[in-house]
mmCIF file of C-alpha atoms and ligand atoms in Angstrom:
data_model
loop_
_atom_site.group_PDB
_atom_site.id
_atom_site.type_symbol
_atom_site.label_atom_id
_atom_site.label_comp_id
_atom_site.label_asym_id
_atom_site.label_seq_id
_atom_site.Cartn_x
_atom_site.Cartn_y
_atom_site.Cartn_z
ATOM 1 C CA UNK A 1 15.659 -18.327 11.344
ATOM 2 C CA UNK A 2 11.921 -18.945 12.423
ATOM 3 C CA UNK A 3 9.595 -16.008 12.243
ATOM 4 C CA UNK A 4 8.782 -13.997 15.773
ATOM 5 C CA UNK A 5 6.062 -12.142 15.674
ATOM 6 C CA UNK A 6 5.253 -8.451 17.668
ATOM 7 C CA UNK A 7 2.605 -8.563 19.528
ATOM 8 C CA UNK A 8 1.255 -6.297 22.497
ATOM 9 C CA UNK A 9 5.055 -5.951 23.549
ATOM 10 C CA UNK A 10 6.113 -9.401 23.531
ATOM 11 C CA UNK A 11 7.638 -11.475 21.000
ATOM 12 C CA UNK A 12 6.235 -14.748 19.817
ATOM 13 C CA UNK A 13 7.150 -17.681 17.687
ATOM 14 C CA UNK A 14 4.762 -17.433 14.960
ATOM 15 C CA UNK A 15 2.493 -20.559 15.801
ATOM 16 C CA UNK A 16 2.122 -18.925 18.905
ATOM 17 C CA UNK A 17 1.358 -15.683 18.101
ATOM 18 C CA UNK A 18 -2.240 -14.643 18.288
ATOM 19 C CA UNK A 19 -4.682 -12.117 19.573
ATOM 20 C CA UNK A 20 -8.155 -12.542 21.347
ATOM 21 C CA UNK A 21 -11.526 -13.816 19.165
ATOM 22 C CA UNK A 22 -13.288 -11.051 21.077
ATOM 23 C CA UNK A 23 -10.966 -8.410 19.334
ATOM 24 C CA UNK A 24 -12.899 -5.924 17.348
ATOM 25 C CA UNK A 25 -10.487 -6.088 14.679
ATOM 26 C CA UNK A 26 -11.823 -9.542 14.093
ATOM 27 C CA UNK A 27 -15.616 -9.227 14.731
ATOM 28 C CA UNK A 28 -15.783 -5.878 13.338
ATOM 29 C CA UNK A 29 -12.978 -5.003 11.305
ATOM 30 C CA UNK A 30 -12.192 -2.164 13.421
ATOM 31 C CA UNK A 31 -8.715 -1.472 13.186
ATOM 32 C CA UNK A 32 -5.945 0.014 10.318
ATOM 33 C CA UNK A 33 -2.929 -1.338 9.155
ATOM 34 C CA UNK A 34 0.151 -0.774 7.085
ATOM 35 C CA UNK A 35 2.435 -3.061 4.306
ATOM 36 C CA UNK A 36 5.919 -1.474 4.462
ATOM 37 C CA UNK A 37 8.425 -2.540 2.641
ATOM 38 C CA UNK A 38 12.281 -3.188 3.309
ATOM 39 C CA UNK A 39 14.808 -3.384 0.860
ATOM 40 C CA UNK A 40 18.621 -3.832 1.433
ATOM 41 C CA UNK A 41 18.520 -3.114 5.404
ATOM 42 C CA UNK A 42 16.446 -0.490 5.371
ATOM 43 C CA UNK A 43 12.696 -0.030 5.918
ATOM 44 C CA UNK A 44 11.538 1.976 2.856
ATOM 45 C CA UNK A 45 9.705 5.345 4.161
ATOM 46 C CA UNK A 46 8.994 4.029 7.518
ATOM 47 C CA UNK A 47 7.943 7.836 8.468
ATOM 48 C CA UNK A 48 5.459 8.157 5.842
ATOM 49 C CA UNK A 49 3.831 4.742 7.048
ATOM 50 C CA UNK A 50 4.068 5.742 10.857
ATOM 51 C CA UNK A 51 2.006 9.261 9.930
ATOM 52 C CA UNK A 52 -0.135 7.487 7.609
ATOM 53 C CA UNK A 53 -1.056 5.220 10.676
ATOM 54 C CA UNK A 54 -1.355 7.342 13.038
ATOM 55 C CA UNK A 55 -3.683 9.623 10.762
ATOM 56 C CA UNK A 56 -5.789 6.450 9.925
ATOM 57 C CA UNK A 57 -5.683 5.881 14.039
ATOM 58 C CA UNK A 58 -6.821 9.371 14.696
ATOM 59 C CA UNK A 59 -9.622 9.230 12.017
ATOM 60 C CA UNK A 60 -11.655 6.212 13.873
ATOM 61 C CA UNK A 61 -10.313 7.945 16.910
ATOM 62 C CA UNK A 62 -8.155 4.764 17.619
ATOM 63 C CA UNK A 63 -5.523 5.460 20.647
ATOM 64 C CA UNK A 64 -2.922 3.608 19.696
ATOM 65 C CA UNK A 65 -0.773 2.504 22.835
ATOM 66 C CA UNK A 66 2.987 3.441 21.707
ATOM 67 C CA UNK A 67 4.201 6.744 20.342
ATOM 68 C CA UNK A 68 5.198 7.125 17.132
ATOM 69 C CA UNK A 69 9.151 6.774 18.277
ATOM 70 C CA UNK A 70 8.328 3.490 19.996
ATOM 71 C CA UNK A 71 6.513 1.872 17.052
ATOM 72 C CA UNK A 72 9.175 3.195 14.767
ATOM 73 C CA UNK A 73 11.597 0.995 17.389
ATOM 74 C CA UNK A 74 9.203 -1.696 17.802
ATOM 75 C CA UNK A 75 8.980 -2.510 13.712
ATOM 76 C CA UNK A 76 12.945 -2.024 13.729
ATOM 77 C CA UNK A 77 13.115 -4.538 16.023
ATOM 78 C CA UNK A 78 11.069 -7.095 14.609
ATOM 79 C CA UNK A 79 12.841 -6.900 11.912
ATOM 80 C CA UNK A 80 16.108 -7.238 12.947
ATOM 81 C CA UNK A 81 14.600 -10.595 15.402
ATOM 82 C CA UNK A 82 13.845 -11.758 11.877
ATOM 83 C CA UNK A 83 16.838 -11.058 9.944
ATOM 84 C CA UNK A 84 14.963 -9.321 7.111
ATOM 85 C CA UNK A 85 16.953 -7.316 5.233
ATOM 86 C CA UNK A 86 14.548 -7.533 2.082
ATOM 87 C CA UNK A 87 10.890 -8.274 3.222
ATOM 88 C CA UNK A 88 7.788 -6.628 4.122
ATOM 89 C CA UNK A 89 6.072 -5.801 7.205
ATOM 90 C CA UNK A 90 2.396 -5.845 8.415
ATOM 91 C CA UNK A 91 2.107 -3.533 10.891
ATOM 92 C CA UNK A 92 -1.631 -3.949 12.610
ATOM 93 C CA UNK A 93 -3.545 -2.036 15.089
ATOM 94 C CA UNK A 94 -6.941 -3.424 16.238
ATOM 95 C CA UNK A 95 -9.476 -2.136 18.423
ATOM 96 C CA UNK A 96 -8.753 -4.304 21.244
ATOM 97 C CA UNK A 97 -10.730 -6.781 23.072
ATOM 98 C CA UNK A 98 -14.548 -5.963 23.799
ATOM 99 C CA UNK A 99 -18.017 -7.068 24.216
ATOM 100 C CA UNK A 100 -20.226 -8.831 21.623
ATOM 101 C CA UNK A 101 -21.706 -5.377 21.156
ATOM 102 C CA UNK A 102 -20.091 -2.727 18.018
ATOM 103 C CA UNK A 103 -19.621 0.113 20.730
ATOM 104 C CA UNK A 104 -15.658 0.332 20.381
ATOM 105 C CA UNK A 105 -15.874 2.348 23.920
ATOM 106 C CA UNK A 106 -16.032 -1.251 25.024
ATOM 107 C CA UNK A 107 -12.747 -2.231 24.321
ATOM 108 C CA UNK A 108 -10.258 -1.315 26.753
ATOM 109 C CA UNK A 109 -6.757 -1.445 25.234
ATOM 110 C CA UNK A 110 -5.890 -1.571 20.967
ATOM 111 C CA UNK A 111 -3.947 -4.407 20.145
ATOM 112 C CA UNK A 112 -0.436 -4.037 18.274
ATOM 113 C CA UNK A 113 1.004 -6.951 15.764
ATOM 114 C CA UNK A 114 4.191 -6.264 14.077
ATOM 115 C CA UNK A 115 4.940 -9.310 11.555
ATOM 116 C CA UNK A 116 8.109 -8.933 9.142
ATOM 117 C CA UNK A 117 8.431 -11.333 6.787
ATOM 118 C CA UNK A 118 9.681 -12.434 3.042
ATOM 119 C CA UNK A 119 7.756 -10.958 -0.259
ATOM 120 C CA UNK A 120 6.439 -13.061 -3.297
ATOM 121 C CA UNK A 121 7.030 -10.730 -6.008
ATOM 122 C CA UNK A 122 5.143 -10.418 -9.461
ATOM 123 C CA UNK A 123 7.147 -12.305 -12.178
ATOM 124 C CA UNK A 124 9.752 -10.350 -13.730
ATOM 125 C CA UNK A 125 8.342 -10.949 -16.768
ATOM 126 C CA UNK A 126 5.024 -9.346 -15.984
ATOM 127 C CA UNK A 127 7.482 -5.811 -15.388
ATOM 128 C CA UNK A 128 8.938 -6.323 -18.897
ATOM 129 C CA UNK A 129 5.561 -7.030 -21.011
ATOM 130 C CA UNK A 130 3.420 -5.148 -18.987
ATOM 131 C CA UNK A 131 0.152 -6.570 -17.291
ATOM 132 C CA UNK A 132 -3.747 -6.437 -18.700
ATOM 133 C CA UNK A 133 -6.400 -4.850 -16.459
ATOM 134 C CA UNK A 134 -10.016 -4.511 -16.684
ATOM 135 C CA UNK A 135 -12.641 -2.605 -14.551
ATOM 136 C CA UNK A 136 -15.258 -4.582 -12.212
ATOM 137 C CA UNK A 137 -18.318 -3.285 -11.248
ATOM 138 C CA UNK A 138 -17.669 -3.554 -7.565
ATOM 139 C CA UNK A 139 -17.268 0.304 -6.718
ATOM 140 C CA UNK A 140 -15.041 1.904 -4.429
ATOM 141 C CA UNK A 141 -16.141 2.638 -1.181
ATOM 142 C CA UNK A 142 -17.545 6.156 -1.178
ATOM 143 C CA UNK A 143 -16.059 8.978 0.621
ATOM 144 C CA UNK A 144 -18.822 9.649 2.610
ATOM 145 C CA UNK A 145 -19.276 6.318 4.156
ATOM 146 C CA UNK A 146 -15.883 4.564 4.661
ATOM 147 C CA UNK A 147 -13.233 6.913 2.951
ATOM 148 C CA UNK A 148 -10.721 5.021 1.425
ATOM 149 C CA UNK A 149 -7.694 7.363 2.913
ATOM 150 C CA UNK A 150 -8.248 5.388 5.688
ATOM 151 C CA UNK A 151 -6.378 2.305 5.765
ATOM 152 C CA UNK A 152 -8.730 0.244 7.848
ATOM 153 C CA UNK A 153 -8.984 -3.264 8.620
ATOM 154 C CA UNK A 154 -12.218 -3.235 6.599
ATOM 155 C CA UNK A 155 -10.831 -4.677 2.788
ATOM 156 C CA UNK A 156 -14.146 -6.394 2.214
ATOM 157 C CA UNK A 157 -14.571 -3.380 -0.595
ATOM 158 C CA UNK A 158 -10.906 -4.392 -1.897
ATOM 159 C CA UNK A 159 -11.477 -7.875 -1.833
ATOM 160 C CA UNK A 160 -15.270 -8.471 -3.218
ATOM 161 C CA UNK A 161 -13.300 -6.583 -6.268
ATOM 162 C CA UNK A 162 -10.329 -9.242 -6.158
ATOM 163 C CA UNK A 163 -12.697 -11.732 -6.193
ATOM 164 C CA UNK A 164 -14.136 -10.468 -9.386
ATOM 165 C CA UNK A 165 -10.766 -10.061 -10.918
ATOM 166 C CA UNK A 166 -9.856 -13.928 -9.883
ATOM 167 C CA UNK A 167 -13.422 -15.136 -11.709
ATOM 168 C CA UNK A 168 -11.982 -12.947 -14.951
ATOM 169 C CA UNK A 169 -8.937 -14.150 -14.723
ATOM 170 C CA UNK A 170 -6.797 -10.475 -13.709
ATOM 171 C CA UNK A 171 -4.110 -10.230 -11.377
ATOM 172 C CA UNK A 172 -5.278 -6.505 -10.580
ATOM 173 C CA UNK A 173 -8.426 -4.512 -11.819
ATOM 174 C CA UNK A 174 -9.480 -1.221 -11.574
ATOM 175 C CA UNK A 175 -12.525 0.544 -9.625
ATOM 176 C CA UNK A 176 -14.342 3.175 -10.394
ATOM 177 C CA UNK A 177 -16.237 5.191 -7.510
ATOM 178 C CA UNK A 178 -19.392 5.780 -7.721
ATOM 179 C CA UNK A 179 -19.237 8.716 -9.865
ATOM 180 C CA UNK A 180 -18.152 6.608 -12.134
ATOM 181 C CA UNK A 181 -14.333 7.733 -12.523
ATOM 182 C CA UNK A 182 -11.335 5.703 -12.207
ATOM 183 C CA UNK A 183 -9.709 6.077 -8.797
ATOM 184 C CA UNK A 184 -7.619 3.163 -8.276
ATOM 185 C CA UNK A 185 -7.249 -0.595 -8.006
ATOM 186 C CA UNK A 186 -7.360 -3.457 -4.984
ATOM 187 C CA UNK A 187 -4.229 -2.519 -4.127
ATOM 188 C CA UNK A 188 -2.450 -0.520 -6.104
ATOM 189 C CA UNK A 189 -2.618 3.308 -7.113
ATOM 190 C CA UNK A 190 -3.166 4.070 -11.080
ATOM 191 C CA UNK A 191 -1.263 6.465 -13.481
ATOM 192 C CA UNK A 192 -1.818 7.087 -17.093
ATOM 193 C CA UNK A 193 0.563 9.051 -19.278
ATOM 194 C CA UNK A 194 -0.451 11.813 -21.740
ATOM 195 C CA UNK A 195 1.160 13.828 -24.295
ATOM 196 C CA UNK A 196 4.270 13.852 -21.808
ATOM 197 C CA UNK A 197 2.245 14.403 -18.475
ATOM 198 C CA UNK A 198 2.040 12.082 -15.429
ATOM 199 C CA UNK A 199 -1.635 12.023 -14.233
ATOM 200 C CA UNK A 200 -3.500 10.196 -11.345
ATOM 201 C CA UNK A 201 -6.354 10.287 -9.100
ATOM 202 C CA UNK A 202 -6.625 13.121 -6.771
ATOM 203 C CA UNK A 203 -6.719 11.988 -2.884
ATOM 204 C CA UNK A 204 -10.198 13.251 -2.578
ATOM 205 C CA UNK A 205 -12.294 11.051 -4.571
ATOM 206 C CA UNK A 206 -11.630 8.322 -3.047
ATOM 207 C CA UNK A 207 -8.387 6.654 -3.139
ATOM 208 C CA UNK A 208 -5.376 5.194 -0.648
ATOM 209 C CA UNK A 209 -3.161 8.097 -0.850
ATOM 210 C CA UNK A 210 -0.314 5.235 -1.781
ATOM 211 C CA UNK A 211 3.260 6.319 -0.305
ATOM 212 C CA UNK A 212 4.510 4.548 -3.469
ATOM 213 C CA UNK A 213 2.446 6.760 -5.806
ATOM 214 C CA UNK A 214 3.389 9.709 -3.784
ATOM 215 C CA UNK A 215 7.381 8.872 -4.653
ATOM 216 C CA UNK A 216 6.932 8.063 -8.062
ATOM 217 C CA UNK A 217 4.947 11.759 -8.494
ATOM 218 C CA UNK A 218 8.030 13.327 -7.023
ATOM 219 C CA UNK A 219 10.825 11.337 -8.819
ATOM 220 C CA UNK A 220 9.116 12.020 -12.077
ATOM 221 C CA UNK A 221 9.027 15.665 -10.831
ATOM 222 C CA UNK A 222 12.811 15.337 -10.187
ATOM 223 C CA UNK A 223 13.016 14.409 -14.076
ATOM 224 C CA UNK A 224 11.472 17.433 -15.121
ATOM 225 C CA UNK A 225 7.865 15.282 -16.398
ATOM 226 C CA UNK A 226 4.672 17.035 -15.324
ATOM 227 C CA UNK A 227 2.540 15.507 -13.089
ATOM 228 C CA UNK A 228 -1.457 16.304 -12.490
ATOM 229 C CA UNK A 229 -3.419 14.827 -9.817
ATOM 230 C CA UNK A 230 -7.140 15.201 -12.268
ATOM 231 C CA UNK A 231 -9.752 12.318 -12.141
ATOM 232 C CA UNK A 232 -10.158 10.893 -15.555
ATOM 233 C CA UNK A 233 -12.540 7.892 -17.267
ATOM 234 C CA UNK A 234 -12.070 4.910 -18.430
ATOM 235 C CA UNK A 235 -11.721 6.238 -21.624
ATOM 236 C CA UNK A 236 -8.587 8.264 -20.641
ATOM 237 C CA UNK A 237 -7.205 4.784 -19.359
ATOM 238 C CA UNK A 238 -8.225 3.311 -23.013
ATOM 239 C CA UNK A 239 -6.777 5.992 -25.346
ATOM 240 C CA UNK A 240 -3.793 7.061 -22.617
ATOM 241 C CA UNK A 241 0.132 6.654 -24.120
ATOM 242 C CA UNK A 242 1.110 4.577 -21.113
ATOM 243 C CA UNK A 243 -0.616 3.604 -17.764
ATOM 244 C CA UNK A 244 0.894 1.298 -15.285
ATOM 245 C CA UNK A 245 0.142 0.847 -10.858
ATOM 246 C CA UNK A 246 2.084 1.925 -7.953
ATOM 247 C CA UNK A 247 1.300 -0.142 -4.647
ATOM 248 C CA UNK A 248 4.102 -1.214 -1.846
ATOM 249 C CA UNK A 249 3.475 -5.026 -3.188
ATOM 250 C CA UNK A 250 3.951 -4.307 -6.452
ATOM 251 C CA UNK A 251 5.872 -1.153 -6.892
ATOM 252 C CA UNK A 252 5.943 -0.075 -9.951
ATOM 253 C CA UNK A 253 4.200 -2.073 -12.952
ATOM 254 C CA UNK A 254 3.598 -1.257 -16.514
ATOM 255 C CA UNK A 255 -0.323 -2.010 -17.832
ATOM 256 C CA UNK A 256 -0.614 -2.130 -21.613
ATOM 257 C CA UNK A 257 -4.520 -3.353 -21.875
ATOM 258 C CA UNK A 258 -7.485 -2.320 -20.163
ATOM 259 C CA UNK A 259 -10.827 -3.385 -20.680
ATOM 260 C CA UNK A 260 -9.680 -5.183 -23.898
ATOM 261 C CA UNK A 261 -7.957 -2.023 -25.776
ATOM 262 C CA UNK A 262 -4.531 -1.874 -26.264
ATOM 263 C CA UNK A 263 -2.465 1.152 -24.766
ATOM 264 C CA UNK A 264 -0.665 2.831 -26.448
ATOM 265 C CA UNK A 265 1.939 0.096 -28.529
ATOM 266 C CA UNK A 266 0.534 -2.338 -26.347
ATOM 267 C CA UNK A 267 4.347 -2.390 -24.611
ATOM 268 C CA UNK A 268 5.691 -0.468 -21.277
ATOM 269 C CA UNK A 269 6.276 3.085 -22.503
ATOM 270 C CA UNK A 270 9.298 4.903 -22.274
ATOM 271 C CA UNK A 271 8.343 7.153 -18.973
ATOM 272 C CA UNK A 272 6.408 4.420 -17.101
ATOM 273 C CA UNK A 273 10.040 2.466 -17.608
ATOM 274 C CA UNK A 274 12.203 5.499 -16.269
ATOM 275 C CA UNK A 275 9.900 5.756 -13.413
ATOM 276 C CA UNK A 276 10.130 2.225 -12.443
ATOM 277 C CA UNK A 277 13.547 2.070 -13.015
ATOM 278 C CA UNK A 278 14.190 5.100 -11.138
ATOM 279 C CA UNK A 279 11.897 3.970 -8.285
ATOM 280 C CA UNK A 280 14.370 0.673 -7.879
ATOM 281 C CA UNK A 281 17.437 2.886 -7.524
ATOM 282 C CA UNK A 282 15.731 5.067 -4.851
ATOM 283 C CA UNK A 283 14.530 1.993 -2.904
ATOM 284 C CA UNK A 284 17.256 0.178 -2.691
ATOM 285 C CA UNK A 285 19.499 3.487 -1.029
ATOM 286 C CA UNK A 286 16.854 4.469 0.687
ATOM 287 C CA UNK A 287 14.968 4.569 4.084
ATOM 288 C CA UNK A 288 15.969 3.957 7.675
ATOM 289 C CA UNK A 289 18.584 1.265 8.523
ATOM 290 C CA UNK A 290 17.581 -1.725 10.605
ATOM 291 C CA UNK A 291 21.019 -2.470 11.383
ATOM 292 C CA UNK A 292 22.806 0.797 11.991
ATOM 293 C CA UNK A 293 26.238 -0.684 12.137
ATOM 294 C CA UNK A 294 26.122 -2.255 8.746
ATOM 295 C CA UNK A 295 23.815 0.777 7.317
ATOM 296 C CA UNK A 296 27.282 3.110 7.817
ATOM 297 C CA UNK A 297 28.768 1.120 5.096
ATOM 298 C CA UNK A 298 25.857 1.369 2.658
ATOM 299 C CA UNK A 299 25.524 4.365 -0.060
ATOM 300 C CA UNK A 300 22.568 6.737 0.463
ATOM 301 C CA UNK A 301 20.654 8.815 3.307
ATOM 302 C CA UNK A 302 17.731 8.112 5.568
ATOM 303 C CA UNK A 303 14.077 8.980 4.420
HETATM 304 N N1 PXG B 401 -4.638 1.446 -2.861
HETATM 305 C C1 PXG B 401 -5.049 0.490 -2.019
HETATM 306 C C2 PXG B 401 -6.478 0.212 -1.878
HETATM 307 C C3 PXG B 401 -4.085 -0.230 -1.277
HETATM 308 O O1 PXG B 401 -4.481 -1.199 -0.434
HETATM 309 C C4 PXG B 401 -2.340 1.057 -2.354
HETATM 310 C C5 PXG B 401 -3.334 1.742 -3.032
HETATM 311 C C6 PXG B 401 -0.909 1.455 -2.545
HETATM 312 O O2 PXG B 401 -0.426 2.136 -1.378
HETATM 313 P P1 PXG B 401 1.116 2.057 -0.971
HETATM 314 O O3 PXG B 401 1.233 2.963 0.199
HETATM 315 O O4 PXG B 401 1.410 0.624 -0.655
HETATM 316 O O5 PXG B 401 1.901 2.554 -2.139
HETATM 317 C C7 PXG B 401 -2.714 0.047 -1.447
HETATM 318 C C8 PXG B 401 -1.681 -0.728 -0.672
HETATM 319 C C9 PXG B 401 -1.164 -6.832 -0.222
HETATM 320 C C10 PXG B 401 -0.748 -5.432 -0.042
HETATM 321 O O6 PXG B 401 -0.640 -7.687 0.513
HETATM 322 C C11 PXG B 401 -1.581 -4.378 -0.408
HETATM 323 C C12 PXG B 401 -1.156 -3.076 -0.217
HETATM 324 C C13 PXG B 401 0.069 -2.828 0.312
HETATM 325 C C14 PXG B 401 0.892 -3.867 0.679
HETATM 326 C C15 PXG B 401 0.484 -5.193 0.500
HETATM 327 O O7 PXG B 401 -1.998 -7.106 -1.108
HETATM 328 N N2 PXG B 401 -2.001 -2.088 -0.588
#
């Protein structure tokens, strides 16, 4: 099946499918997005993504031309066009089409792409040894100027970090903001594990309030583990039990170096493993059916 691609309504082959160079999105970065993923016919928390959208649309007061019901139906639909049953989905809206000028006032209508496609996942055997991190320099963006809750168009932050981590040699770093505290990585949310308790980044100093970080926290609630949203150091990273990253890409994914030390054994602990291998079981009977008639036959509820 060849991949169609959403866009403004329509549905395009995917060589065909483009948007205007005058798009603000393009010039200016001025736009937000969302990476959803779907697993076994369903789209995995497809509400959470729609309200994180729309409350990343309402932040750079972006009007974004369906309702939340029709881009829910829009992203089902691409889907199903595609026959994705496991895949992930880009789901971008752009300022629209303007002038040469910044003023988004200019642009008259936002643009919507919906593209659903296949995954490349991590190695396997990067979830069984674990993976080694280290910290850049490149700081997260601050609050005050571009606050990373917002999940804009603008990854230049994100990916002048990447960049650092592919000259080093890292498949995923951390960043610090410019406090100097660890608040997460270029696309993934961090969690280190301490005498027994799950801890992470608060929302306010300056993270991507990840919808996979936000199901761990409550599975590992489930389980009875505490869980504290506190900033912490480096040095709580270095001299934690366990750490590992939460991010739609990579789910779940144990770390057992950072910045050269070993953590803990130097092997995926025994709660970051629970976690992730409750996280798979929740995924995979989880979220809303793209194809209702086959969805009826499947174990597990919608959400
Ligand atoms: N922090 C940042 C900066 C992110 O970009 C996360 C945390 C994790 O959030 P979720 O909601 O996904 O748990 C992200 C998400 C990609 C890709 O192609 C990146 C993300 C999501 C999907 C795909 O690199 N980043």
């Amino acid at each position: 099946m060849s991949t169609v691609v959403y866009v403004n309504g329509g549905f395009f082959p995917k060589e065909q499918a483009s948007v205007s160079v005058f798009d603000h999105g393009f010039l200016y970065g001025d736009g937000i997005f969302e990476g959803i993923r779907a697993y076994n016919g369903r789209v995995f928390k497809l509400e959470e993504h729609l309200d994180r959208l729309y409350e990343s649309a309402h932040a750079i007061l972006l009007d974004v031309p369906l309702n939340k019901g029709e881009m829910r139906e829009a992203v089902l639909e691409t889907c199903r066009r595609n026959g994705i049953h496991d895949g992930y989905i880009r789901l971008v809206v752009s300022r629209g089409a303007g002038d040469l000028g910044l003023d988004p006032r200019k642009c008259r209508r936002a643009t919507v792409v919906i593209i659903a496609d296949t995954i490349q996942l991590y190695p396997e055997e990067l979830y069984e040894r674990g993976m080694k991190v280290a910290t850049v320099s490149t700081r997260r963006n601050s609050v005050e100027s571009l606050n990373p809750r917002i999940k804009s168009l603008n990854y230049l932050n994100n990916i002048l970090a990447k960049i650092e981590a592919n000259l080093a040699g890292y498949a995923e770093v951390i960043m610090l903001n410019s406090d100097g505290y660890v608040v997460e990585c270029t696309g993934d949310n961090i969690f280190i594990i301490k005498n027994g308790a799950l801890i992470t980044p608060p929302r306010h100093v300056g993270i991507l309030e990840g919808i996979t970080r936000n199901t761990v926290m409550e599975l590992a609630r489930e389980r009875g583990i505490p869980v504290r949203e506190e900033v912490f150091t480096r040095h709580d990273v270095w001299t934690a039990d366990e750490c590992f990253l939460t991010g739609t890409a990579a789910e779940a994914i144990p770390v057992v170096e950072a910045d050269g030390r070993i953590i803990g054994t130097g092997r995926p602990g025994p709660i970051t493993t629970e976690l992730i291998t409750a996280f798979r079981a929740y995924a995979q009977t989880r979220g809303t059916p793209i194809y209702p008639g086959e969805a009826a036959a499947l174990p597990g509820a919608r959400g």
